[in-house]
Coordinates of C-alpha atoms and ligand atoms in Angstrom, one line a residue:
X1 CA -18.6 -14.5 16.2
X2 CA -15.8 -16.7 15.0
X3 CA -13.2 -14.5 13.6
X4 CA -10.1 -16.8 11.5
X5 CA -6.5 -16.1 10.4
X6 CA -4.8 -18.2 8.4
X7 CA -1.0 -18.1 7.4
X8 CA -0.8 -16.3 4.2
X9 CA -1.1 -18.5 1.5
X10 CA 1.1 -16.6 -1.0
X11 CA 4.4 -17.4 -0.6
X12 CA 6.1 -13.9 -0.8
X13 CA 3.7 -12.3 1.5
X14 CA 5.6 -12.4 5.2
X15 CA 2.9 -10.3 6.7
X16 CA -0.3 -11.4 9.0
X17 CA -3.6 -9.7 9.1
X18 CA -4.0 -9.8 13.0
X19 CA -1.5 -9.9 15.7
X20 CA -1.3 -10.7 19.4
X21 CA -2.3 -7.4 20.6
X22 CA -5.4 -7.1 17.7
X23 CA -6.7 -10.6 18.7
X24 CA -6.3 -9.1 22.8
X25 CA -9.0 -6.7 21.6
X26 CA -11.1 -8.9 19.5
X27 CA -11.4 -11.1 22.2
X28 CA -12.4 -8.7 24.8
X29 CA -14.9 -7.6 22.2
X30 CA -16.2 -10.9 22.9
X31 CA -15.4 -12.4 19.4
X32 CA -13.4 -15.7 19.0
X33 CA -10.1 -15.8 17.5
X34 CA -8.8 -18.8 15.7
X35 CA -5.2 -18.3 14.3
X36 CA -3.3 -21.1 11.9
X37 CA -0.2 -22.2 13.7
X38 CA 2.5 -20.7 12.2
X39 CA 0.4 -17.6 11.0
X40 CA 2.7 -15.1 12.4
X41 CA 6.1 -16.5 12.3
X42 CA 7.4 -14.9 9.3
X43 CA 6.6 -11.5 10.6
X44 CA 7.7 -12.4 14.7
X45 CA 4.8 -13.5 16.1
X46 CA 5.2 -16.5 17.8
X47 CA 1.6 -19.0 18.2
X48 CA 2.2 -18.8 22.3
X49 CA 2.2 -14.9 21.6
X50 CA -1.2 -15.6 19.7
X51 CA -2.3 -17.9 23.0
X52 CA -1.8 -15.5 25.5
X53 CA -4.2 -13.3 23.4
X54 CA -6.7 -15.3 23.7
X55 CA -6.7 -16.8 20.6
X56 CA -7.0 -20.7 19.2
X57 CA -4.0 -22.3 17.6
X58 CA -4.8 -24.9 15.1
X59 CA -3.0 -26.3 12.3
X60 CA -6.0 -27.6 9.6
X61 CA -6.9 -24.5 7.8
X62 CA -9.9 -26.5 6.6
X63 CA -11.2 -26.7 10.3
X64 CA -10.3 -22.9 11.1
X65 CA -12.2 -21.9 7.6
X66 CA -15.0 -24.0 8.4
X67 CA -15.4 -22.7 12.2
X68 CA -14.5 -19.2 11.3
X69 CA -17.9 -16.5 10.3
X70 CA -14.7 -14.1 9.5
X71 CA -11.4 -14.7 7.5
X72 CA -9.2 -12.1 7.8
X73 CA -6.3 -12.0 5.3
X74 CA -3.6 -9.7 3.7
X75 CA -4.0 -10.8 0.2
X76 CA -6.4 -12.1 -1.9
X77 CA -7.5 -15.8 -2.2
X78 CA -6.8 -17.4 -5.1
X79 CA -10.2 -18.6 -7.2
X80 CA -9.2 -22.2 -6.2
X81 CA -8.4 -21.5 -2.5
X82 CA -12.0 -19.6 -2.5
X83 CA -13.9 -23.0 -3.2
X84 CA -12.5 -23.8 0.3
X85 CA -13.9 -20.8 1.7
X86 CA -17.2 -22.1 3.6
X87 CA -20.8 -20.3 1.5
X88 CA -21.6 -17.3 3.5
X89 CA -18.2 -15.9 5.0
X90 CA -17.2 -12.9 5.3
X91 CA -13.6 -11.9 3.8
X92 CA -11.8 -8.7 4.9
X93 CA -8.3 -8.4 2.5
X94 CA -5.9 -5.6 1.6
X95 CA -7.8 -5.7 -2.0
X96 CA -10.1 -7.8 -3.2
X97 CA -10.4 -6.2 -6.4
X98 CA -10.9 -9.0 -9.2
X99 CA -8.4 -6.7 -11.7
X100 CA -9.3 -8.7 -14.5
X101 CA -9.8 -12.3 -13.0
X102 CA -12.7 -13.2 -13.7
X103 CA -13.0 -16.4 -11.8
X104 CA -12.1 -14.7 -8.9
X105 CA -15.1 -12.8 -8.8
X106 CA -17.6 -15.6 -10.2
X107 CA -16.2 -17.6 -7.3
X108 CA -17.2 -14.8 -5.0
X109 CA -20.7 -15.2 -6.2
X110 CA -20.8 -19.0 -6.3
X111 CA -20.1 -18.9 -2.7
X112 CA -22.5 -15.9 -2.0
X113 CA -18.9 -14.6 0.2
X114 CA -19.3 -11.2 1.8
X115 CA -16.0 -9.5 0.5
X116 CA -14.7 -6.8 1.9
X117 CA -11.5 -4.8 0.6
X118 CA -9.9 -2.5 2.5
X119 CA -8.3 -0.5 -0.2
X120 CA -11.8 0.8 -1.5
X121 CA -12.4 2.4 2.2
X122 CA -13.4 6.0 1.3
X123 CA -10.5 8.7 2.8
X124 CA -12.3 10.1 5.3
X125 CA -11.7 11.5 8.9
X126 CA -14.4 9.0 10.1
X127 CA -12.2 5.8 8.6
X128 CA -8.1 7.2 9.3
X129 CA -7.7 4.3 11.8
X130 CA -8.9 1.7 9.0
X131 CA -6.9 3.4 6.6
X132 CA -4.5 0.2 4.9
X133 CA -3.3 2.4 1.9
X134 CA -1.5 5.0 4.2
X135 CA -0.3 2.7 6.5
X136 CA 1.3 0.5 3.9
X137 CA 2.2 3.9 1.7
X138 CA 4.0 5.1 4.8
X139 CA 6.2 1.9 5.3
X140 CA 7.2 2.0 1.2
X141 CA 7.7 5.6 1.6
X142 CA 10.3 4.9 4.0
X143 CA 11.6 1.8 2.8
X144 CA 12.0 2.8 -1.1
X145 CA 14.9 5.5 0.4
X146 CA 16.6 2.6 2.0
X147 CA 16.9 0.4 -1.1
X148 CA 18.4 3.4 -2.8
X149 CA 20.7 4.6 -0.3
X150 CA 21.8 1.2 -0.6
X151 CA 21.8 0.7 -4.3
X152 CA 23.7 4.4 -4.5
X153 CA 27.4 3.8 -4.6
X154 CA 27.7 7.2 -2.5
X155 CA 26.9 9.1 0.8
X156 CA 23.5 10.4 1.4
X157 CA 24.8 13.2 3.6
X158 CA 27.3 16.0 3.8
X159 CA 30.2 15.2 5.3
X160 CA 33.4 17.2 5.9
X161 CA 36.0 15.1 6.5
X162 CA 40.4 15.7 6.4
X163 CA 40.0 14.6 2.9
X164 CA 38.0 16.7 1.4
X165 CA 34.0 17.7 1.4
X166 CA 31.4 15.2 0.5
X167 CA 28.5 16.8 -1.4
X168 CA 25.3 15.7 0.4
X169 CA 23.4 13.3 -2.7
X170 CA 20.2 14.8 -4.7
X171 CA 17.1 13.0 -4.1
X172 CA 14.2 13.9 -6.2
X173 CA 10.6 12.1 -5.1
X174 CA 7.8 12.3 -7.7
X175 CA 4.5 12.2 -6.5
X176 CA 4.0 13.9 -3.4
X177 CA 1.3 11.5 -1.8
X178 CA 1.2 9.6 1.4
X179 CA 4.8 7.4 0.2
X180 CA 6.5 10.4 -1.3
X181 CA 5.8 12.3 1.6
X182 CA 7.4 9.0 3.8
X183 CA 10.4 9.2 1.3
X184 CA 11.1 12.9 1.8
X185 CA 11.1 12.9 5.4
X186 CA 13.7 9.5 5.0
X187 CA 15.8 11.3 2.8
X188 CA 15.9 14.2 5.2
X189 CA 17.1 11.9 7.7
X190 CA 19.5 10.6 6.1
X191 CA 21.0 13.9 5.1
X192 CA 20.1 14.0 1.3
X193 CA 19.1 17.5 -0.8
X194 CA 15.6 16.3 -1.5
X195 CA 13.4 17.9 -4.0
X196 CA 9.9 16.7 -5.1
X197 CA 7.1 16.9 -7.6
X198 CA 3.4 16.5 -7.6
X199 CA 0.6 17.4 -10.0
X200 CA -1.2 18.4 -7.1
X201 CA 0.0 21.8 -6.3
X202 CA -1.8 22.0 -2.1
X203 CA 1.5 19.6 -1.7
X204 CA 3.7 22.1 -2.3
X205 CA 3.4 23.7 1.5
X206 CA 3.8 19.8 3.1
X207 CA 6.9 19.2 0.8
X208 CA 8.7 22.3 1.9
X209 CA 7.4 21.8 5.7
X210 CA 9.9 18.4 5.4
X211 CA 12.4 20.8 4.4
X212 CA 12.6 19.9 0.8
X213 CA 12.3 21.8 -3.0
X214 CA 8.7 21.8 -4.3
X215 CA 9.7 21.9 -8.4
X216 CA 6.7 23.8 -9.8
X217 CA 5.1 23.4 -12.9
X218 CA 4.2 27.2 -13.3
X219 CA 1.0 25.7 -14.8
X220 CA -2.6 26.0 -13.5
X221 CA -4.1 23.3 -14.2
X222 CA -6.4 21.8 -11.5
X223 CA -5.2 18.3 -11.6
X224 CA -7.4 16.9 -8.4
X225 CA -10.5 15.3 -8.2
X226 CA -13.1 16.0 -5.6
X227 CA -11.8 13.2 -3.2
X228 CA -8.3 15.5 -3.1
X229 CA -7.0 12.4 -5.6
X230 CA -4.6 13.3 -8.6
X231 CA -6.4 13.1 -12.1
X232 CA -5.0 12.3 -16.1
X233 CA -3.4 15.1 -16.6
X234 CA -3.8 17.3 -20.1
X235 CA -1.9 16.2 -23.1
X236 CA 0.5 20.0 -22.7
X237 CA 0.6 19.9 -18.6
X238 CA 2.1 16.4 -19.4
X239 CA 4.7 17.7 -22.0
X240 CA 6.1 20.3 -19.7
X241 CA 6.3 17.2 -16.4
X242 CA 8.3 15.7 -19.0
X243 CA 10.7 18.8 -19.4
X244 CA 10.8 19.6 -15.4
X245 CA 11.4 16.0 -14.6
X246 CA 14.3 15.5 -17.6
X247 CA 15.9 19.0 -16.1
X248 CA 15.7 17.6 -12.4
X249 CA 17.1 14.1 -13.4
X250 CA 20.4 15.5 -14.9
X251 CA 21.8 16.2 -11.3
X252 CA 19.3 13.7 -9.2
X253 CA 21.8 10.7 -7.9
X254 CA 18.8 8.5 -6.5
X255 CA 14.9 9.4 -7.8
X256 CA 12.2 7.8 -6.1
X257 CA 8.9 7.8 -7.9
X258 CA 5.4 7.1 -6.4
X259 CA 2.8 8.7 -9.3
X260 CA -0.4 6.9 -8.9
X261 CA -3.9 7.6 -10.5
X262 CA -6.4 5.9 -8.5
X263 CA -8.4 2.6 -10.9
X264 CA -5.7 3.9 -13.7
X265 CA -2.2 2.4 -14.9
X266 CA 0.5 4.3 -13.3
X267 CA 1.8 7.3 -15.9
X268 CA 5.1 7.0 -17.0
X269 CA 6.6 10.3 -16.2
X270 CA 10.6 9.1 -16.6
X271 CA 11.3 7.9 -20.4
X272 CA 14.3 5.8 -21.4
X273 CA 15.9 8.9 -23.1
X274 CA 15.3 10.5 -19.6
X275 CA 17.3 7.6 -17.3
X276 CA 20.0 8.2 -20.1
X277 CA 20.6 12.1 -19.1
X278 CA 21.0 10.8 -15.7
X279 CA 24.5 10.6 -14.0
X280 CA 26.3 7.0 -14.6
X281 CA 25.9 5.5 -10.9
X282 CA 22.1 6.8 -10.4
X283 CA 19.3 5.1 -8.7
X284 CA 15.4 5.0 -9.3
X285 CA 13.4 3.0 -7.4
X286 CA 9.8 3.0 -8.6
X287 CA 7.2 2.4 -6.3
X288 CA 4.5 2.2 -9.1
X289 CA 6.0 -1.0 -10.0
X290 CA 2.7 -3.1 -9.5
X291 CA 0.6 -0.6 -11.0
X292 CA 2.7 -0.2 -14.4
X293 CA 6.1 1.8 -13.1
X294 CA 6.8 5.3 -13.7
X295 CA 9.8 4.7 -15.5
X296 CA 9.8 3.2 -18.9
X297 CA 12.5 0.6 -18.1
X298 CA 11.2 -0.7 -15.0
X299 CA 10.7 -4.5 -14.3
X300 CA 8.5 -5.3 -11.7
X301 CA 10.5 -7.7 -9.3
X302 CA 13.6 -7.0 -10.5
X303 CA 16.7 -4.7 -10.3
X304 CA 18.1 -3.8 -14.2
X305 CA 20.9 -1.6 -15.2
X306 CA 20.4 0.4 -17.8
X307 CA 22.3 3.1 -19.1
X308 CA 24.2 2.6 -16.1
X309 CA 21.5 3.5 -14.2
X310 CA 19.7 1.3 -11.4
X311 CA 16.8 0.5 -11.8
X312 CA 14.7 -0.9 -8.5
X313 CA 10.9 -2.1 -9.2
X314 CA 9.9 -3.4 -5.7
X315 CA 6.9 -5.6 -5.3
X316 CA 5.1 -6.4 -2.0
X317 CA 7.8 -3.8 -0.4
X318 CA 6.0 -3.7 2.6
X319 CA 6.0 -7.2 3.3
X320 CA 10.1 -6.7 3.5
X321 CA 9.3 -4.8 7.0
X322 CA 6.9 -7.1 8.2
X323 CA 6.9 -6.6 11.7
X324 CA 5.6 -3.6 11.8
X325 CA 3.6 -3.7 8.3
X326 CA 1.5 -6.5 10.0
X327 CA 1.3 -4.4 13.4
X328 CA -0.4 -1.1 11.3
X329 CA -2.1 -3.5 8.8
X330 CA -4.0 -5.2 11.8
X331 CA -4.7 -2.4 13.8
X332 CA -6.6 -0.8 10.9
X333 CA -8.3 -4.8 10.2
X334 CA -8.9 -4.3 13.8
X335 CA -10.6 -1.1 13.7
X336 CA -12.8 -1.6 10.4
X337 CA -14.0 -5.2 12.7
X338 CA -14.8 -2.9 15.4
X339 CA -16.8 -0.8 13.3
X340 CA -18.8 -3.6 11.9
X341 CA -19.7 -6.0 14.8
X342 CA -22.8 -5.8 16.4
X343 CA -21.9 -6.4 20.2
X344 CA -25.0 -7.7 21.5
X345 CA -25.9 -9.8 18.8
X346 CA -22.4 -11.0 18.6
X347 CA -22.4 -11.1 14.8
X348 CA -20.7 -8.6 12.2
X349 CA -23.5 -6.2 10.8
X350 CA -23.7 -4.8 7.4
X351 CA -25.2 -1.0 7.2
X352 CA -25.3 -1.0 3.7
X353 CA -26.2 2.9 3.5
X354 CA -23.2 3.8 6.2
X355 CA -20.1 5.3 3.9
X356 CA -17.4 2.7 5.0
X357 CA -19.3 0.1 4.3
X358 CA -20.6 0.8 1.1
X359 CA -17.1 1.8 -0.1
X360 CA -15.3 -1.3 0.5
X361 CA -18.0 -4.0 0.0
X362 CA -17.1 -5.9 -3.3
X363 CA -19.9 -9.0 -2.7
X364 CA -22.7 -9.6 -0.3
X365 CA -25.2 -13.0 -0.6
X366 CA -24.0 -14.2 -4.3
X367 CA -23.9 -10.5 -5.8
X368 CA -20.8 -8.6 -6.9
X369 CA -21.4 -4.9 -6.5
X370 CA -17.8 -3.5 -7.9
X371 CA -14.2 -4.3 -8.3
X372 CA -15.2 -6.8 -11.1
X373 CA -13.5 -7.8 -14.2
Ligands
NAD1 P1 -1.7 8.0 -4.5 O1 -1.0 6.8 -4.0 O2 -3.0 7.7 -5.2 O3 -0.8 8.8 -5.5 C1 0.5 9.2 -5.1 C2 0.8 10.6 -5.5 O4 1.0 10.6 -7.0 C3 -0.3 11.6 -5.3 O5 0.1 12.7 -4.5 C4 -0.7 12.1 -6.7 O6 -1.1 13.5 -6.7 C5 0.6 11.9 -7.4 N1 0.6 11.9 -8.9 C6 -0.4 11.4 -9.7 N2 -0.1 11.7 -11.0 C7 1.1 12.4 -11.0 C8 1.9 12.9 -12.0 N3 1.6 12.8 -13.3 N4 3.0 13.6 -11.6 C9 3.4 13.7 -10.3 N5 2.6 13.2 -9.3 C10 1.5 12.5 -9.7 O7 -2.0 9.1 -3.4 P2 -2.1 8.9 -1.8 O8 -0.8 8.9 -1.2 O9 -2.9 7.6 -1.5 O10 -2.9 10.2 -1.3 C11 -3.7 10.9 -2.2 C12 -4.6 11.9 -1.5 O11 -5.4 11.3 -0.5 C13 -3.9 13.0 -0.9 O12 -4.6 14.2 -1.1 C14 -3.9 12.7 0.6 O13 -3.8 13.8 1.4 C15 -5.3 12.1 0.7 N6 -5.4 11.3 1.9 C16 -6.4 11.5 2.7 C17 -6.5 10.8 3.9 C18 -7.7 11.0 4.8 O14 -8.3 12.0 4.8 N7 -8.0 10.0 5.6 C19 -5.6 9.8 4.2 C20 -4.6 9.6 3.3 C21 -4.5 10.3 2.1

């Protein structure tokens, strides 16, 4: 089996979907890896790293996509760059979710691709080590607290110094998930008073255990679905957020926010009239950027002040730590392959009733199943 990696075609993505160490294993697995030179360069992989592996450098992307029975990549092709894609294929991606591209997903079809999107995996025990949404949720986690320590015009920690006492700075994360989790633990680090929020109240005991303030609702509502994912919460539940959070904000110096509702638009939990009861000097860096942002006034992409209050929407954050976003991402591509190949008959091997698969295939032989328009 002919497994290829091209350099990222997106110019903002830094990050590769297998590196030396992955394509070590692959080959030992008895599959061959063909890399693009200059795959792994922006994230410090160098193409003699990728030889020693084992792998093939080339530099025609046609002749690796026409030789390779596997693509692996970090984002999604382009509906132009998929006509290039050889009929039959099989593409693993971060997402291959069409989100209202149509083309995207006819082209799928027209060229009968097997698509595979790793963000659809189903969170079980059985798929951890193929897990791409933690392992990227982790690295934002940590990185969001960075970009607001370094946006905050102040100390994260105490300090008691001949001059005088510095107060430690307030750091409230909202949404308590795999990246708020990250950003407590960050903030902790760095010597911040960190305080968090989440719908889901079994978060409450893993926010304290990082030595942080759960803020509780003092409502019951049940807002988790059977998969342990946040739901919509009720019209009232979502009224009182809005008074906890305004409370919170009035003394928070840098608020992270990571609220996601899984297939929905991220809720906006911090209103304009909200980010002007904060302190003149605050930060919020919302990490639902792509997905909508949690705060009203965030841009995606860009940095605005607004009632003199920063306000960070990151995109691709993850790609800003590439090393090791590209290490974790291709361990779990690696894994997921693993899963999939049939070694004797040296080919990958679709179990369409097995969980795993069945979560993350998008298209098999010219049919879409999900992740459509
Ligand atoms: P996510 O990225 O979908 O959402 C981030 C957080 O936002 C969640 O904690 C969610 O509860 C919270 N949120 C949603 N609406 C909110 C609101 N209105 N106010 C405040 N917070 C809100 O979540 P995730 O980080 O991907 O993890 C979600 C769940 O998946 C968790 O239960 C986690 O333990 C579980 N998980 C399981 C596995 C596994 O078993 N393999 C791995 C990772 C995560």
């Amino acid at each position: 089996m002919k497994v290829a990696v091209l350099k990222e075609m997106a110019d903002a993505e830094k990050r590769v979907a297998a590196v030396p160490a992955t394509v070590e294993k692959m080959v030992a697995a008895g599959m061959e890896v063909l890399v693009q030179t200059g795959a792994g360069l922006a994230s410090g992989f160098r193409d003699a790293d990728y030889q020693g592996a084992g792998a093939k450098i080339d530099d025609h992307p046609e002749i690796l996509l026409a030789a390779g029975d596997v693509l692996l990549t970090v984002q999604r092709p382009s509906a132009e760059e998929l006509e290039r894609i050889p009929e039959g294929v099989a593409l693993v991606a971060y997402s291959l979710q069409s989100r209202g591209d149509a083309s995207f997903s006819a082209g799928l079809q027209r060229r009968r691709l097997t698509a595979l999107s790793l963000d659809l995996l189903p969170r079980i025990a059985r798929a951890q080590n193929m897990d791409v949404l933690s392992s990227m949720a982790n690295i934002a986690g940590y990185k969001s607290v960075l970009l607001a320590a370094g946006a905050l015009g102040k100390f994260f920690p105490m300090l008691m110094t001949a001059a005088g006492t510095v107060l430690p700075a307030k750091v409230f994360v909202l949404g308590a998930g795999v990246a708020g989790l990250q950003a407590i633990a960050t903030a902790r680090r760095l010597g911040a008073l960190v305080s968090a929020f989440d719908v889901r109240p079994a978060v409450k005991e893993q926010v304290e255990s990082l030595g942080a303030r759960f803020v509780a609702l003092g409502i019951d509502e049940h807002a988790e679905d059977a998969k342990g994912y946040a739901k919509e919460v009720s019209a009232e539940t979502a009224r009182k957020e809005r008074e906890l959070v305004l409370e919170e904000l009035k003394t928070t110096d840098a608020c992270i926010t990571t609220a996601l509702i899984p297939g929905k638009k991220a809720p906006v939990l911090v209103t304009a009239g909200m980010v002007k009861a904060m302190k003149p000097g605050s930060v919020i860096v919302d990490l639902a950027a792509e997905q909508g942002g949690n705060c009203e006034l965030t841009e995606p992409g860009k940095t605005v002040v607004v009632h003199d209050v920063t306000v960070i929407g990151p995109v691709n954050i993850v790609s800003s730590m590439a090393f090791q976003a590209s290490q974790l991402y291709a361990r779990n591509v690696l894994n997921f392959l693993l899963h999939l190949y049939d070694r004797q008959a040296r080919k990958v091997s679709l179990d369409r009733a097995d969980e795993i698969v069945k979560g993350c295939l998008i298209a098999h032989a010219g049919e879409v199943l999900q992740g459509g328009p």
